[in-house]
Amino acid sequence: MPLSDTALLFNDSPFGQLDISVKLLLWRPIAGMALSGSINVQSPDHIGLLLWDTFNASIPASFIPKSKYEWRPFSDEEISIRASTASTNTKSTDVDASGDGDADADETTDSVAQSHIQQSVASLEISGNKFGSGEWVRRGTSESVGSSGSLDFVVVDVIRANDVLSVTGALR
């Protein structure tokens, strides 16, 4: 961000000089570092995380201790409810954006349908609003690894390729 609206020219230099102010984020993860990220995807192969809304990290299934965690596939009913929830949310956004003259009737119908879906989701004890084929859970308790909103892990490897930083982690 420039600190002034004008640049200075000195003597016979063809270059203008301008004072600026910048914010930099410097981060150098190393193996063994403990981090916390928010889960953005879960699959039988890995858990994907977002760190500080900026960096991606992945915990491959091979670094998830099977003695503590297990993959729980969603039932067909859970998948159907999650798909309906996602579809209803999309439709209600489209209706609101369209400026339909009969918005009150649509909102009432959408709110009743949404309420029914939320009750169904709650009765199945599904945590969060994620849609996928399943989730990683703690053995014994069946608590989702993302139930608290974040997941703690340890950095195993950091790969820098083509100016892209990839962090690989492991669950403890």
Coordinates of C-alpha atoms in Angstrom, one line a residue:
M1 CA 0.0 0.0 0.0
P2 CA 1.6 3.3 -1.0
L3 CA 2.1 5.8 1.8
S4 CA 1.7 8.7 -0.5
D5 CA 0.0 9.6 -3.8
T6 CA 3.2 10.7 -5.5
A7 CA 6.6 9.2 -6.3
L8 CA 9.9 11.1 -6.1
L9 CA 12.3 11.4 -9.0
F10 CA 16.0 12.0 -8.1
N11 CA 18.6 13.6 -10.3
D12 CA 19.1 11.7 -13.5
S13 CA 17.4 8.4 -12.4
P14 CA 14.5 7.3 -14.6
F15 CA 12.9 5.4 -11.7
G16 CA 10.4 6.9 -9.3
Q17 CA 10.8 6.1 -5.6
L18 CA 7.7 5.4 -3.6
D19 CA 7.4 4.5 0.1
I20 CA 5.1 1.6 0.7
S21 CA 3.7 -0.4 3.7
V22 CA 3.1 -4.2 3.5
K23 CA 2.0 -7.0 5.7
L24 CA 3.9 -10.2 5.3
L25 CA 3.0 -13.6 6.6
L26 CA 6.2 -15.6 7.3
W27 CA 5.8 -19.2 8.2
R28 CA 8.2 -22.1 8.1
P29 CA 6.7 -25.3 9.2
I30 CA 9.2 -28.1 10.2
A31 CA 8.8 -31.8 10.9
G32 CA 7.6 -32.4 14.5
M33 CA 5.8 -29.1 14.8
A34 CA 2.3 -29.4 16.4
L35 CA -0.4 -27.5 14.4
S36 CA -4.2 -27.2 14.4
G37 CA -6.3 -26.8 11.3
S38 CA -10.0 -26.8 10.3
I39 CA -11.1 -29.9 8.3
N40 CA -12.3 -29.2 4.8
V41 CA -12.5 -32.7 3.5
Q42 CA -12.6 -36.3 4.8
S43 CA -12.2 -39.5 2.8
P44 CA -11.0 -43.0 3.5
D45 CA -7.6 -42.0 2.0
H46 CA -6.9 -38.8 3.9
I47 CA -8.1 -35.8 6.0
G48 CA -7.7 -32.4 4.3
L49 CA -7.1 -29.3 6.5
L50 CA -7.0 -25.6 6.1
L51 CA -4.4 -23.7 8.3
W52 CA -5.1 -20.1 9.1
D53 CA -7.4 -19.8 6.1
T54 CA -4.3 -19.8 3.9
F55 CA -2.3 -23.1 3.8
N56 CA -3.5 -26.6 3.0
A57 CA -2.4 -29.7 4.9
S58 CA -3.2 -33.4 4.4
I59 CA -3.1 -36.3 6.8
P60 CA -2.9 -39.5 4.7
A61 CA -4.7 -42.6 6.0
S62 CA -1.3 -44.2 6.6
F63 CA -0.6 -41.5 9.3
I64 CA -3.9 -42.0 11.1
P65 CA -3.4 -44.5 13.9
K66 CA -6.0 -47.3 13.3
S67 CA -5.8 -48.2 17.0
K68 CA -7.4 -44.8 17.9
Y69 CA -9.4 -43.8 14.8
E70 CA -11.6 -45.6 12.2
W71 CA -13.4 -44.6 9.0
R72 CA -17.2 -44.6 9.4
P73 CA -19.0 -44.6 6.1
F74 CA -22.3 -42.7 6.1
S75 CA -25.5 -44.8 5.6
D76 CA -27.6 -44.2 2.5
E77 CA -30.1 -42.3 4.7
E78 CA -27.4 -40.0 6.1
I79 CA -26.1 -39.3 2.5
S80 CA -29.6 -38.6 1.3
I81 CA -30.3 -36.1 4.2
R82 CA -27.0 -34.4 3.7
A83 CA -27.6 -34.0 -0.1
S84 CA -31.1 -32.7 0.6
T85 CA -29.7 -30.2 3.1
A86 CA -27.2 -29.0 0.6
S87 CA -29.9 -28.8 -2.2
T88 CA -32.3 -26.9 0.0
N89 CA -29.6 -24.4 1.0
T90 CA -28.8 -23.8 -2.6
K91 CA -32.5 -23.5 -3.7
S92 CA -33.3 -21.0 -0.8
T93 CA -30.3 -18.9 -1.8
D94 CA -31.5 -18.9 -5.5
V95 CA -35.0 -17.9 -4.5
D96 CA -33.8 -15.1 -2.3
A97 CA -31.5 -13.8 -5.1
S98 CA -34.2 -14.0 -7.8
G99 CA -36.4 -11.4 -6.1
D100 CA -39.5 -13.5 -6.7
G101 CA -42.7 -11.6 -5.8
D102 CA -44.0 -14.6 -3.8
A103 CA -41.0 -14.7 -1.5
D104 CA -43.0 -15.0 1.8
A105 CA -44.7 -18.3 0.6
D106 CA -41.4 -19.7 -0.6
E107 CA -39.6 -18.7 2.7
T108 CA -42.3 -20.4 4.7
T109 CA -42.1 -23.6 2.6
D110 CA -38.3 -23.5 2.7
S111 CA -38.2 -22.9 6.5
V112 CA -40.6 -25.9 7.1
A113 CA -38.6 -28.2 4.8
Q114 CA -35.3 -26.9 6.4
S115 CA -36.7 -27.5 9.9
H116 CA -37.7 -31.1 9.0
I117 CA -34.2 -31.8 7.5
Q118 CA -32.5 -30.3 10.6
Q119 CA -34.5 -32.5 12.9
S120 CA -33.6 -35.6 10.8
V121 CA -30.0 -34.7 10.9
A122 CA -30.1 -34.2 14.6
S123 CA -31.9 -37.5 15.2
L124 CA -29.0 -39.3 13.4
E125 CA -26.5 -37.4 15.5
I126 CA -24.6 -36.1 12.5
S127 CA -22.0 -33.5 13.5
G128 CA -21.5 -30.5 11.4
N129 CA -22.9 -29.7 8.0
K130 CA -20.4 -31.6 5.8
F131 CA -21.4 -33.7 2.9
G132 CA -19.4 -36.7 1.8
S133 CA -19.2 -40.4 2.0
G134 CA -18.2 -40.7 5.6
E135 CA -16.0 -39.4 8.4
W136 CA -13.1 -40.4 10.6
V137 CA -14.2 -41.1 14.2
R138 CA -12.5 -41.9 17.5
R139 CA -12.7 -45.7 18.3
G140 CA -14.9 -46.4 21.2
T141 CA -16.7 -43.1 21.3
S142 CA -17.6 -42.7 17.6
E143 CA -16.9 -38.9 18.1
S144 CA -16.0 -37.2 14.8
V145 CA -12.4 -36.0 14.6
G146 CA -13.7 -32.6 13.5
S147 CA -16.5 -32.2 16.1
S148 CA -14.6 -29.4 17.9
G149 CA -14.1 -27.4 14.7
S150 CA -10.4 -28.0 14.5
L151 CA -8.0 -30.9 14.5
D152 CA -4.6 -31.1 16.2
F153 CA -1.8 -32.9 14.3
V154 CA 2.0 -33.1 13.9
V155 CA 3.9 -32.1 10.8
V156 CA 5.6 -35.1 9.2
D157 CA 6.9 -33.5 6.0
V158 CA 6.9 -30.2 4.2
I159 CA 7.3 -30.2 0.4
R160 CA 8.1 -27.1 -1.6
A161 CA 7.5 -27.5 -5.4
N162 CA 6.9 -24.8 -7.9
D163 CA 6.4 -22.2 -5.2
V164 CA 3.7 -24.3 -3.6
L165 CA 3.9 -25.4 0.0
S166 CA 2.5 -28.9 0.9
V167 CA 2.2 -29.9 4.5
T168 CA 1.8 -33.6 5.4
G169 CA 0.7 -34.4 8.9
A170 CA 0.0 -37.2 11.3
L171 CA -2.6 -37.7 14.0
R172 CA -1.3 -38.5 17.5

